[in-house]
Short mmCIF file of C-alpha atoms in Angstrom, two decimals:
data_model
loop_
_atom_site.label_atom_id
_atom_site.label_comp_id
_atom_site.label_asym_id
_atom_site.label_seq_id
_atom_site.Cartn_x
_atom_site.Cartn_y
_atom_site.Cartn_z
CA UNK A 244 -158.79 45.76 138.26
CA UNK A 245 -157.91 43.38 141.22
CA UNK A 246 -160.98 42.63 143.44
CA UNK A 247 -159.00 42.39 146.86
CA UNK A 248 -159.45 46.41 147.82
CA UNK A 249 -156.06 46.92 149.49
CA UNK A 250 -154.53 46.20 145.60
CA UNK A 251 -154.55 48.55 142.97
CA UNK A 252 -153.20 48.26 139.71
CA UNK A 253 -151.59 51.43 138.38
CA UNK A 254 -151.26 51.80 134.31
CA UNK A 255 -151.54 55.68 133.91
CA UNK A 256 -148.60 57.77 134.25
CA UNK A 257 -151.61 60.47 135.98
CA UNK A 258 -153.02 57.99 138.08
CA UNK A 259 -149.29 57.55 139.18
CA UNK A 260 -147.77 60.68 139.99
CA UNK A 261 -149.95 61.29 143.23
CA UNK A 262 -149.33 57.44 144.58
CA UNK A 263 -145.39 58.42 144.22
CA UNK A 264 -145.92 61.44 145.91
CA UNK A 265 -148.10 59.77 149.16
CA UNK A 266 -145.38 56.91 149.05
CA UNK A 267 -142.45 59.25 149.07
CA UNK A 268 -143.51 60.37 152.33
CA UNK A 269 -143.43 56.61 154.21
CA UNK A 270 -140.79 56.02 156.30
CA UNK A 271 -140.26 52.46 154.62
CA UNK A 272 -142.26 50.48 152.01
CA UNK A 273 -141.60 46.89 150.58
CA UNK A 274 -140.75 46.68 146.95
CA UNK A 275 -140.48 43.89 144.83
CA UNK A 276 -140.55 43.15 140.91
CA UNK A 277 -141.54 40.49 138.57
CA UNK A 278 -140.37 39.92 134.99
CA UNK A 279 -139.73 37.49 132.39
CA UNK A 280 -136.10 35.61 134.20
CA UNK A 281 -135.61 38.66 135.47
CA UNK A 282 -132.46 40.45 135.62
CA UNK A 283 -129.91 42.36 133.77
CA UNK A 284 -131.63 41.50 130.45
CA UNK A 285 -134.76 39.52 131.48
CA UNK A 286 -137.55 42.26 131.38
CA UNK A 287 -139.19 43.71 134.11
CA UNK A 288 -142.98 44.12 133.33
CA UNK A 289 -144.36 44.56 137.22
CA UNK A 290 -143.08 46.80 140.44
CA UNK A 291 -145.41 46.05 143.61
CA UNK A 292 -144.91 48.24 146.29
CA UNK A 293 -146.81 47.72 149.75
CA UNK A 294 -147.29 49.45 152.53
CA UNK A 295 -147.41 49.92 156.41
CA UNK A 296 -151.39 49.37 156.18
CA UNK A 297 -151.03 46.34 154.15
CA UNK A 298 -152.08 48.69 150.84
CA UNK A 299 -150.16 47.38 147.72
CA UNK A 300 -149.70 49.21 144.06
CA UNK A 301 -148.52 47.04 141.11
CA UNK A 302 -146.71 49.77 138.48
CA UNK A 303 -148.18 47.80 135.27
CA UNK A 304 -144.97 48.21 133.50
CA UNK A 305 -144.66 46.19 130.56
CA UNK A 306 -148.21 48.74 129.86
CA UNK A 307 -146.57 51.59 130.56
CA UNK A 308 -142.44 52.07 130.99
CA UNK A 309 -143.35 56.16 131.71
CA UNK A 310 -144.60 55.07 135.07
CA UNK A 311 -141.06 55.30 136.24
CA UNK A 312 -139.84 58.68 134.62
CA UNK A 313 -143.38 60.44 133.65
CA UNK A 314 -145.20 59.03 137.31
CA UNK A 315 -141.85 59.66 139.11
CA UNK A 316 -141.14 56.40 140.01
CA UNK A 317 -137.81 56.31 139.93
CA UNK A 318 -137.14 59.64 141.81
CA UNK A 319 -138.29 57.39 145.13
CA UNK A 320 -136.54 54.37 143.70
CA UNK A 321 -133.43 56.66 143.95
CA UNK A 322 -133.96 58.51 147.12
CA UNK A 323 -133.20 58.33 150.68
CA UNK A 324 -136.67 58.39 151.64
CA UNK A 325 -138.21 55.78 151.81
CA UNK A 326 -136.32 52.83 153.33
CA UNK A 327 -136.72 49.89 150.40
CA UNK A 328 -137.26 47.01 152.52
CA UNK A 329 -136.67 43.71 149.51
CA UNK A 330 -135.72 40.02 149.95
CA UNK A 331 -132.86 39.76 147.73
CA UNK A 332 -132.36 42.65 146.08
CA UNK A 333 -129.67 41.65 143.37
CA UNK A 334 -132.16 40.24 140.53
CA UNK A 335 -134.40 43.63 140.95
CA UNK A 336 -131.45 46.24 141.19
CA UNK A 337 -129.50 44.79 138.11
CA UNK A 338 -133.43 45.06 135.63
CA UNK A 339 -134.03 48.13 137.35
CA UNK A 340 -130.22 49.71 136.61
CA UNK A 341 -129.48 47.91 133.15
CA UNK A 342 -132.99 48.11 131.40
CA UNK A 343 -134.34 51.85 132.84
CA UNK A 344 -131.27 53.44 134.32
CA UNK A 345 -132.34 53.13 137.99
CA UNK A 346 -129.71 52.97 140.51
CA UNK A 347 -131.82 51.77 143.87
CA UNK A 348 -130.52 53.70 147.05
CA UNK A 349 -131.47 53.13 150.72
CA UNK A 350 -132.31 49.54 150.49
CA UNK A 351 -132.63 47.17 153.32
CA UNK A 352 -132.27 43.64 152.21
CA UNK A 353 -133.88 40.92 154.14
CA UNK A 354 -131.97 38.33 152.97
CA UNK A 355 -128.75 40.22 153.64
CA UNK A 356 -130.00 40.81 157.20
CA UNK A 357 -131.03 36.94 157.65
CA UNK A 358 -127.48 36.14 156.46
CA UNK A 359 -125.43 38.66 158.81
CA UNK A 360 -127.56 37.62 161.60
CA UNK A 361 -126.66 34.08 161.70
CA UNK A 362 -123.08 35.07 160.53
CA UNK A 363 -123.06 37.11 164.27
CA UNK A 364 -124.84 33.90 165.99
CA UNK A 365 -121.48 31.55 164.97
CA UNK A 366 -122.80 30.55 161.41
CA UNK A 367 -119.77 30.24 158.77
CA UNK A 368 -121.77 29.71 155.52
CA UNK A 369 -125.35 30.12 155.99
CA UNK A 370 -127.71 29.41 153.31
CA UNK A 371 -129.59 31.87 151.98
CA UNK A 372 -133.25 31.72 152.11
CA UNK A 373 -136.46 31.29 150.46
CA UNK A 374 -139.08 34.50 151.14
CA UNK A 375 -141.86 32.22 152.99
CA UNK A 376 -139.17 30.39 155.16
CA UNK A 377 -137.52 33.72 156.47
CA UNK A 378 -140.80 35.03 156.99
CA UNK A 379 -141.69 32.28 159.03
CA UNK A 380 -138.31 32.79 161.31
CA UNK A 381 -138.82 36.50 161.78
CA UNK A 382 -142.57 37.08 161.79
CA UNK A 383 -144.31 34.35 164.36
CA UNK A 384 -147.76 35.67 162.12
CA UNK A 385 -146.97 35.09 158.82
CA UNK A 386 -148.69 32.73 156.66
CA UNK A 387 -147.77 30.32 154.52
CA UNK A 388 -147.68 31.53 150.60
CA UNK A 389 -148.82 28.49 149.11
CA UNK A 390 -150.44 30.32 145.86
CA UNK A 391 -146.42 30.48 144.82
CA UNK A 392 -145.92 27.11 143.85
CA UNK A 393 -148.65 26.93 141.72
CA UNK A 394 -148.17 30.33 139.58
CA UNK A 395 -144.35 29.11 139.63
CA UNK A 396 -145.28 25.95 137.60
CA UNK A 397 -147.15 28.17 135.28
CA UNK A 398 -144.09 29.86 134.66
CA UNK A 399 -141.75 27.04 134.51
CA UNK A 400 -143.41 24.80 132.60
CA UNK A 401 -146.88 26.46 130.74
CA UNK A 402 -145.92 29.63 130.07
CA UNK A 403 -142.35 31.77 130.06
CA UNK A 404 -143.66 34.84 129.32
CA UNK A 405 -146.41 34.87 131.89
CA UNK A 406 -145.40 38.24 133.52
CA UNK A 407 -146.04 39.87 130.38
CA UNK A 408 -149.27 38.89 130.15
CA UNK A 409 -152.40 41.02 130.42
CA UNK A 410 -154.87 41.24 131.77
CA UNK A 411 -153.30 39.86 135.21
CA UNK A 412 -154.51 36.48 137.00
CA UNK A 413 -155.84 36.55 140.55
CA UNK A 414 -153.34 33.69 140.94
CA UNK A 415 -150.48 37.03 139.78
CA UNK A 416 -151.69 39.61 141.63
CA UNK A 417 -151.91 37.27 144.47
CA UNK A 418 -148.51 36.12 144.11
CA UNK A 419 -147.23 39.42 143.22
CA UNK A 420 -148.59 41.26 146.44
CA UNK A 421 -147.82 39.00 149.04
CA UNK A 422 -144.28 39.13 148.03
CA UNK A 423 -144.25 42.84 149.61
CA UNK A 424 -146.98 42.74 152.39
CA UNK A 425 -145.08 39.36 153.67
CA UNK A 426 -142.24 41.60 155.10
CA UNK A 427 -143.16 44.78 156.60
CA UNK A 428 -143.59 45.66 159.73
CA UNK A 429 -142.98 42.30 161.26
CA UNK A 430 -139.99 40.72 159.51
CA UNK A 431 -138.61 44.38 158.83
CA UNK A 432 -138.78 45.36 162.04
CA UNK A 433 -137.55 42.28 163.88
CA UNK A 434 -134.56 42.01 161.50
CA UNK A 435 -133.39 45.88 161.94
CA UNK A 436 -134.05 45.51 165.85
CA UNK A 437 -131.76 42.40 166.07
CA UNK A 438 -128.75 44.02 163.80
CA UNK A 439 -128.90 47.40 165.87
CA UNK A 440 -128.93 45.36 169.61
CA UNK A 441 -125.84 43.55 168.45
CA UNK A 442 -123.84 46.62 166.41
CA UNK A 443 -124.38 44.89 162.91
CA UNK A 444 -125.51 47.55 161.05
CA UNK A 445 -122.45 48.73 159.55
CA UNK A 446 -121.28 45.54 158.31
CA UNK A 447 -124.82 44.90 157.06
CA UNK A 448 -125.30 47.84 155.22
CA UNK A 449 -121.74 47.18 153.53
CA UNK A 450 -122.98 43.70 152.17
CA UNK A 451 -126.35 45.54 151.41
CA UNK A 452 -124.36 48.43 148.86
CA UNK A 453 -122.61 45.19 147.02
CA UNK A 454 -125.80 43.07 146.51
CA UNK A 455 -127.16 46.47 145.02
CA UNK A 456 -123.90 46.53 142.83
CA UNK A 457 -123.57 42.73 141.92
CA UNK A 458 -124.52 42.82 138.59
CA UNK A 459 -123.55 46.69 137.98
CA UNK A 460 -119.74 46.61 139.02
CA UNK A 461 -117.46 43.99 138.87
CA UNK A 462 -115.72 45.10 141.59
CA UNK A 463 -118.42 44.17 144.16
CA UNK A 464 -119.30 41.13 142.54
CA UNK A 465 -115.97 40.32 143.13
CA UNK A 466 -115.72 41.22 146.61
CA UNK A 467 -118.49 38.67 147.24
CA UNK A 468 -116.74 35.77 145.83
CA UNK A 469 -113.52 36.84 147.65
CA UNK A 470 -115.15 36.75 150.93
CA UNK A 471 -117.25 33.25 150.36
CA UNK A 472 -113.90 32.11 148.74
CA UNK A 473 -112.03 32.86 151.52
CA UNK A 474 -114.36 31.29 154.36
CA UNK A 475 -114.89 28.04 152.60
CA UNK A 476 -110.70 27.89 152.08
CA UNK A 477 -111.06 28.15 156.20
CA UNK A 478 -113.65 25.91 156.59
CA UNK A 479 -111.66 23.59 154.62
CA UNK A 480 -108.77 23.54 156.79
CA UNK A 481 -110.86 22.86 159.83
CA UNK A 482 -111.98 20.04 158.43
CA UNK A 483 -108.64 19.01 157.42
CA UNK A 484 -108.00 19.34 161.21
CA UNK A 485 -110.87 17.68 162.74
CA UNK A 486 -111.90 14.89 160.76
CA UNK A 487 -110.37 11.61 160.89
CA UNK A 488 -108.91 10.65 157.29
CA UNK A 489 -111.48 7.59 156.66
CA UNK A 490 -114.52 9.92 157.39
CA UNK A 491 -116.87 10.25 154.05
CA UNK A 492 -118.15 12.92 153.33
CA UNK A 493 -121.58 11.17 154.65
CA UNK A 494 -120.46 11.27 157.63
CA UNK A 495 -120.32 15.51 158.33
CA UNK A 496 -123.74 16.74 159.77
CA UNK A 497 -122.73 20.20 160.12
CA UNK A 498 -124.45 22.46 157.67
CA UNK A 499 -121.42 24.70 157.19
CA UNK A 500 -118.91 21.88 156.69
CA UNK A 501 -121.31 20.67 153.75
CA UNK A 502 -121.94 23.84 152.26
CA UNK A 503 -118.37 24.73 152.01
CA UNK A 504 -117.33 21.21 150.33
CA UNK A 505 -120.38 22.32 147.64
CA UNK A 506 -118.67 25.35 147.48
CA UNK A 507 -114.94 24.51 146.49
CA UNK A 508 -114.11 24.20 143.09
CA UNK A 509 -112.83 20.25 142.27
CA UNK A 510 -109.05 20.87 141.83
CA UNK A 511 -107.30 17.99 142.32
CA UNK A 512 -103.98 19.88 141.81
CA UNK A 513 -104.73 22.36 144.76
CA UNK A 514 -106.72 19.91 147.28
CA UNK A 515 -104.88 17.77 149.74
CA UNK A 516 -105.86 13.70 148.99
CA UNK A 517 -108.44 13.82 152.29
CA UNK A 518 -110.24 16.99 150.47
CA UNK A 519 -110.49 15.72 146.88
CA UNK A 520 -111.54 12.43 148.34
CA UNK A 521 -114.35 14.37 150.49
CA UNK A 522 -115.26 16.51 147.21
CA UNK A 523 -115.79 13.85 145.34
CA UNK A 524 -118.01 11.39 147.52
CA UNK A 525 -119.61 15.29 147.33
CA UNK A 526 -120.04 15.47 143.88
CA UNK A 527 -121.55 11.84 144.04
CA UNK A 528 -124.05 12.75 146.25
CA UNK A 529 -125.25 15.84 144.46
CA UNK A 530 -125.60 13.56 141.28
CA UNK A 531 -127.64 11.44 143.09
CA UNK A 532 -129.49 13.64 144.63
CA UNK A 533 -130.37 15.11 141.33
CA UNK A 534 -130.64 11.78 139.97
CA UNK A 535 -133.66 11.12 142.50
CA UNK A 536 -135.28 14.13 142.06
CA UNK A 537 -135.77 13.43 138.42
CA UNK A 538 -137.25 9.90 138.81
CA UNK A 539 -139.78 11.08 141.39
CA UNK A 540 -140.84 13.94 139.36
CA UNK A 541 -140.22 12.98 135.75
CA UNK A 542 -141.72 15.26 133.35
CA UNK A 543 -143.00 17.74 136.24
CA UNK A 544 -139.61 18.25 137.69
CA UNK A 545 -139.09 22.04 138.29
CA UNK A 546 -135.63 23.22 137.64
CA UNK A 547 -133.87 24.75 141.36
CA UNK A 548 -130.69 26.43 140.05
CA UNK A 549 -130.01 29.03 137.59
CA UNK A 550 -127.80 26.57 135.61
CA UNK A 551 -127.04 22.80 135.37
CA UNK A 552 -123.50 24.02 133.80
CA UNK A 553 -121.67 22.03 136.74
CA UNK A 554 -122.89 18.77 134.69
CA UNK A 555 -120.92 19.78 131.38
CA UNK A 556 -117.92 20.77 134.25
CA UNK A 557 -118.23 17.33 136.23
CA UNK A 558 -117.27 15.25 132.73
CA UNK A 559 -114.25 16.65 132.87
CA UNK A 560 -113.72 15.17 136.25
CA UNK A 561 -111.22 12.15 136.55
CA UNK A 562 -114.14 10.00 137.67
CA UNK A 563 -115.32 7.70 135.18
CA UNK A 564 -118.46 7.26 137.17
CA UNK A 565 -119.28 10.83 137.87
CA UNK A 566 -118.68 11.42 134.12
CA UNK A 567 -120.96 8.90 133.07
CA UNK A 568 -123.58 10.07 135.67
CA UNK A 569 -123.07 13.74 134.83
CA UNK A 570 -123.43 12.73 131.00
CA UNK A 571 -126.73 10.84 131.23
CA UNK A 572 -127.80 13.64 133.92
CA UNK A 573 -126.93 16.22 131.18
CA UNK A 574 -128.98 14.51 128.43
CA UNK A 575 -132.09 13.53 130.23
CA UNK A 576 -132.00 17.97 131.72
CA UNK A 577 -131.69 18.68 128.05
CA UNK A 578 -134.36 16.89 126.63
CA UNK A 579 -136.95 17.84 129.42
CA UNK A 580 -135.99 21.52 128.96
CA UNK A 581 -135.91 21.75 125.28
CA UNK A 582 -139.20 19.20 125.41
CA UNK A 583 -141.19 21.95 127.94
CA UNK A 584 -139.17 25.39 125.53
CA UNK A 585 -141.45 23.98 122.80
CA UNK A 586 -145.02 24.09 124.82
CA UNK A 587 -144.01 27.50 126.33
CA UNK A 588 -142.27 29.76 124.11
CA UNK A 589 -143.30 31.16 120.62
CA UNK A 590 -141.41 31.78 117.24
CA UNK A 591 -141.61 35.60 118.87
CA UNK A 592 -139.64 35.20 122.36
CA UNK A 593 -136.44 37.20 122.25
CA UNK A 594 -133.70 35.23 123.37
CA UNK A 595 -133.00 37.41 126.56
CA UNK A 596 -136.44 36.16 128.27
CA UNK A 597 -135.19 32.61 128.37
CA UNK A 598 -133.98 30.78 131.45
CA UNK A 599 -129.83 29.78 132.06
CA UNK A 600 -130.33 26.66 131.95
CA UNK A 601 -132.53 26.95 128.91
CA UNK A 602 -129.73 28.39 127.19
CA UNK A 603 -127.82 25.99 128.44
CA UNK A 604 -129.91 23.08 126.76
CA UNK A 605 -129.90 24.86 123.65
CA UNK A 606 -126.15 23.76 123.69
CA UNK A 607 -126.65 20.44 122.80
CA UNK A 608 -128.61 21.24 119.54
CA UNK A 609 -127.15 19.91 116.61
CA UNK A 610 -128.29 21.87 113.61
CA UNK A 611 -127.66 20.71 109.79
CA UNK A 612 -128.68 23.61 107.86
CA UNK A 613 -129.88 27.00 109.21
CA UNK A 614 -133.34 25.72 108.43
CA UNK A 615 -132.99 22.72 109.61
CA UNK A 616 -136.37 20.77 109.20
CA UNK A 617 -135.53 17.82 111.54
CA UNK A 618 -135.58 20.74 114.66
CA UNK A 619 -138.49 22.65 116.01
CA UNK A 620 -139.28 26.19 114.77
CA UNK A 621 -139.25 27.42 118.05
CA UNK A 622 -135.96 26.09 119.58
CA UNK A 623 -134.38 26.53 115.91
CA UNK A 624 -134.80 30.63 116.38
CA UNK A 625 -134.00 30.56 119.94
CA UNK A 626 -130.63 28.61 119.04
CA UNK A 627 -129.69 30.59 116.22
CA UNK A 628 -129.83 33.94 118.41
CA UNK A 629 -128.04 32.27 121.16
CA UNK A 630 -125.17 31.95 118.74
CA UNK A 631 -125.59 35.66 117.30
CA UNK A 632 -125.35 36.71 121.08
CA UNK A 633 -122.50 34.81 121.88
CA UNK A 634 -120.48 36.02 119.22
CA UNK A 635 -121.51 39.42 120.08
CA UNK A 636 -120.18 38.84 123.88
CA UNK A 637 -117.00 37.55 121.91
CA UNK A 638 -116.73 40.79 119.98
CA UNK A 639 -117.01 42.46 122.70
CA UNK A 640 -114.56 41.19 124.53
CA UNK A 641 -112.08 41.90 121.75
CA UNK A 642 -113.06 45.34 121.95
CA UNK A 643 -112.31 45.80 125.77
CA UNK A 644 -108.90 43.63 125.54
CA UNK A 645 -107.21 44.25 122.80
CA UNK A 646 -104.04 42.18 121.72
CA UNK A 647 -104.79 40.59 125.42
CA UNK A 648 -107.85 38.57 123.77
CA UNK A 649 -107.37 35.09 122.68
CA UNK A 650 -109.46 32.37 121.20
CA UNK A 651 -108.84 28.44 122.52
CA UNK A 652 -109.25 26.16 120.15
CA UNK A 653 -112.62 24.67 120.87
CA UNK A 654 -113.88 28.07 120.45
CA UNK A 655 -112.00 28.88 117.40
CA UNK A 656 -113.59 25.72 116.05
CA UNK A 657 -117.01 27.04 116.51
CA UNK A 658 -116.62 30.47 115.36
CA UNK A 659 -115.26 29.11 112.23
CA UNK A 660 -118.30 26.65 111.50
CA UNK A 661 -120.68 29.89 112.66
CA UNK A 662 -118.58 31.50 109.23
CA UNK A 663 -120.27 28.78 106.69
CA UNK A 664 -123.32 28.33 104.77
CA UNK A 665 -125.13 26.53 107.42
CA UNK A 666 -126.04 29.48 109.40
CA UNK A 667 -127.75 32.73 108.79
CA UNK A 668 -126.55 35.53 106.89
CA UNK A 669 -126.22 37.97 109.72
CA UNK A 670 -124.39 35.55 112.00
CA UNK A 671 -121.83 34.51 109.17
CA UNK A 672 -121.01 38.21 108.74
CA UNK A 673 -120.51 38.77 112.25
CA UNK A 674 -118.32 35.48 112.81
CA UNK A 675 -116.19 36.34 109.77
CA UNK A 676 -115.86 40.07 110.87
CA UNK A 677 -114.70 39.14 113.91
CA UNK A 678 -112.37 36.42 112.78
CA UNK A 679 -111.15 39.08 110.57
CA UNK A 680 -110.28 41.91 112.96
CA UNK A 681 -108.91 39.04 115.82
CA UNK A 682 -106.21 37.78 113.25
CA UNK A 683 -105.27 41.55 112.33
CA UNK A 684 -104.95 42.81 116.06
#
């Protein structure tokens, strides 16, 4: 049981069904989740839910999936009442939706509201932004949440499957609850006051509905990227416009010039010279910038993106020196994340609970034999189920497309060594059966 009062763990589907009912009848509550990489397949084990008098309940459910159906938990998850008040809600909806069939409704998004206010104040391309910082803006009370750091390089670096854990930590329930108690009233209310004074609400509830739906439907996925595609093709004519042709990319200050120009995809066949040259001296910089981080922090460093893929992209570049940079980048990523996969994963983790750019890493194995003796236990499972569940994502693509689906040759390559001796049983069948069925389509 926690000690702080005002936080109470709920495990019993009983003990459940009369907090759901009292919380149905708030006008708004805050809702977060936590999870194992959480998202479409990451698991959610924990819901927190605070309220207006700084109360918070943590749904226990890795202990007990019934608290949503059996304790009801989803019917308010689903309702109009109450008003969901989360800080970027896309991670939560797409666990919620793909791994218990919960569609959330009624949401207000804080990060969504940050975004569309500085949007109306002349911002282009604002950066989103992290839960303490936009707490900080939009509640002049709000302190500091220090204790996240330190359970985050737990997680990171100690222990991947620390949400699953149980008993809790203080240092979780700590972390967990002041995710939700950090935005309501004050941030809540001060956001919704600003968008209704200035006639936002429409547009923000639009952007709202897609962040719900980015990883359900393609379609508003897609409408994201159209719109950030579209403003950073603008940006980039302004700066074609306004910039002298020596400037380096150095030499821009404004936030939404830089953004966009870490934005646009390098295409040298598409940019004019004055852009690629500005994307470039771009790509340079984020190298080093990288490149710093990693000699200051060494074996500590704490990954900040979802995936390092742009590295593998960037040695394709034209560049010789940002493909040598990107190379040694690459390795030195790879080594510190399969090095810290060893210390915090077990022979059990499903492959699903691991990180992007962990799967990433897992890349640059080289395997001799599907027991290979010369690779650790650990990253030899994970690696072999990477490869059974990319050939499943290739099967099913060949399911939805038809005659349309085509293999390039790199890929063909791979899917034909994944049909020898060297790998497991149950991957060889499924590379050869889908060999097989892609040559008769």
């Amino acid at each position: 049981m926690a000690s702080n009062p005002k936080v109470e763990i709920i495990t019993e589907t009983d003990k459940c069904l009369p907090i759901v009912e009292h919380l149905a009848k708030c006008d708004f509550i805050a809702l977060d989740a936590e999870g194992i990489n959480l998202g479409k397949d990451g698991p959610l084990t924990l819901l927190q839910i605070g309220t207006m008098d700084d109360k918070v309940y943590l749904f226990d459910i890795e202990t007990n999936t019934d608290l949503f159906r059996k304790g009801k938990l989803k019917d308010i998850l689903q309702s109009d009442k109450p008003i969901k008040v989360i800080h970027s809600c896309a991670g939560d909806s797409a666990a919620l939706y793909h791994q218990f069939g919960i569609k959330l409704k009624n949401v207000f998004d804080t990060q969504i509201a940050h975004l569309v206010i500085s949007e109306n104040k002349g911002r282009k391309l604002p950066p989103s932004m992290k839960l303490g910082d936009l707490c900080q803006m939009y509640n002049e009370n709000a302190q500091p949440l220090d204790q996240k750091d330190r359970v985050k390089v737990k997680w990171t670096k100690e222990d991947g499957e620390l949400w699953a854990r149980r008993p809790l930590t203080a240092d979780m329930i700590e972390y967990a609850s002041n995710d939700v108690t950090a935005l309501i009233p004050e941030v809540y209310h001060n956001q919704k006051r600003i968008l209704e004074v200035n006639k936002l609400l429409p547009e923000f509830k639009t952007r709202v509905e897609d962040e719900i739906n980015y990883h359900i439907d393609e379609a508003a996925s897609q409408r994201k990227r159209t719109r950030i595609e579209g403003i950073v093709e603008s940006i980039l004519k302004d700066i074609e416009k306004k910039y002298d042709k020596n400037t380096k990319f150095q030499d821009i200050s404004n936030e939404d010039e830089t953004n966009a120009m870490h934005h646009a995809r390098y295409d040298p066949e598409v940019m004019s010279p004055f852009i690629k040259k500005l994307k470039t001296e771009e790509i340079k910089a984020r190298l080093k910038e990288l490149s710093d981080q990693l000699s200051t922090e060494g074996n500590s460093f704490i990954p900040k993106a979802k995936s390092y893929g742009f590295l593998r992209a960037y040695q394709y570049i034209q560049d010789r020196e940002i493909q040598a940079e990107a190379k040694r980048l690459q390795i030195a990523l790879d080594t510190l994340f399969l090095a810290d996969m060893k210390n915090k994963y077990s022979l059990t983790t499903n492959i699903n609970v691991i990180a992007p750019y962990e799967k990433d890493a897992l890349r640059s194995i080289r395997t001799r034999s599907q027991h290979d003796s010369t690779i650790n236990p650990i990253l030899l499972s994970l690696y072999w189920q990477k490869q059974e569940k990319d050939i499943d994502v290739e099967i099913e693509q060949l399911q939805i497309t038809g005659r349309r689906y085509d293999i390039p040759d790199g890929k063909l390559k791979w899917l034909k060594y994944n049909c020898s001796d060297n790998v497991p049983d149950r991957i060889k069948r499924k590379a050869k059966g889908h060999l097989d069925k892609f040559y008769s389509a």
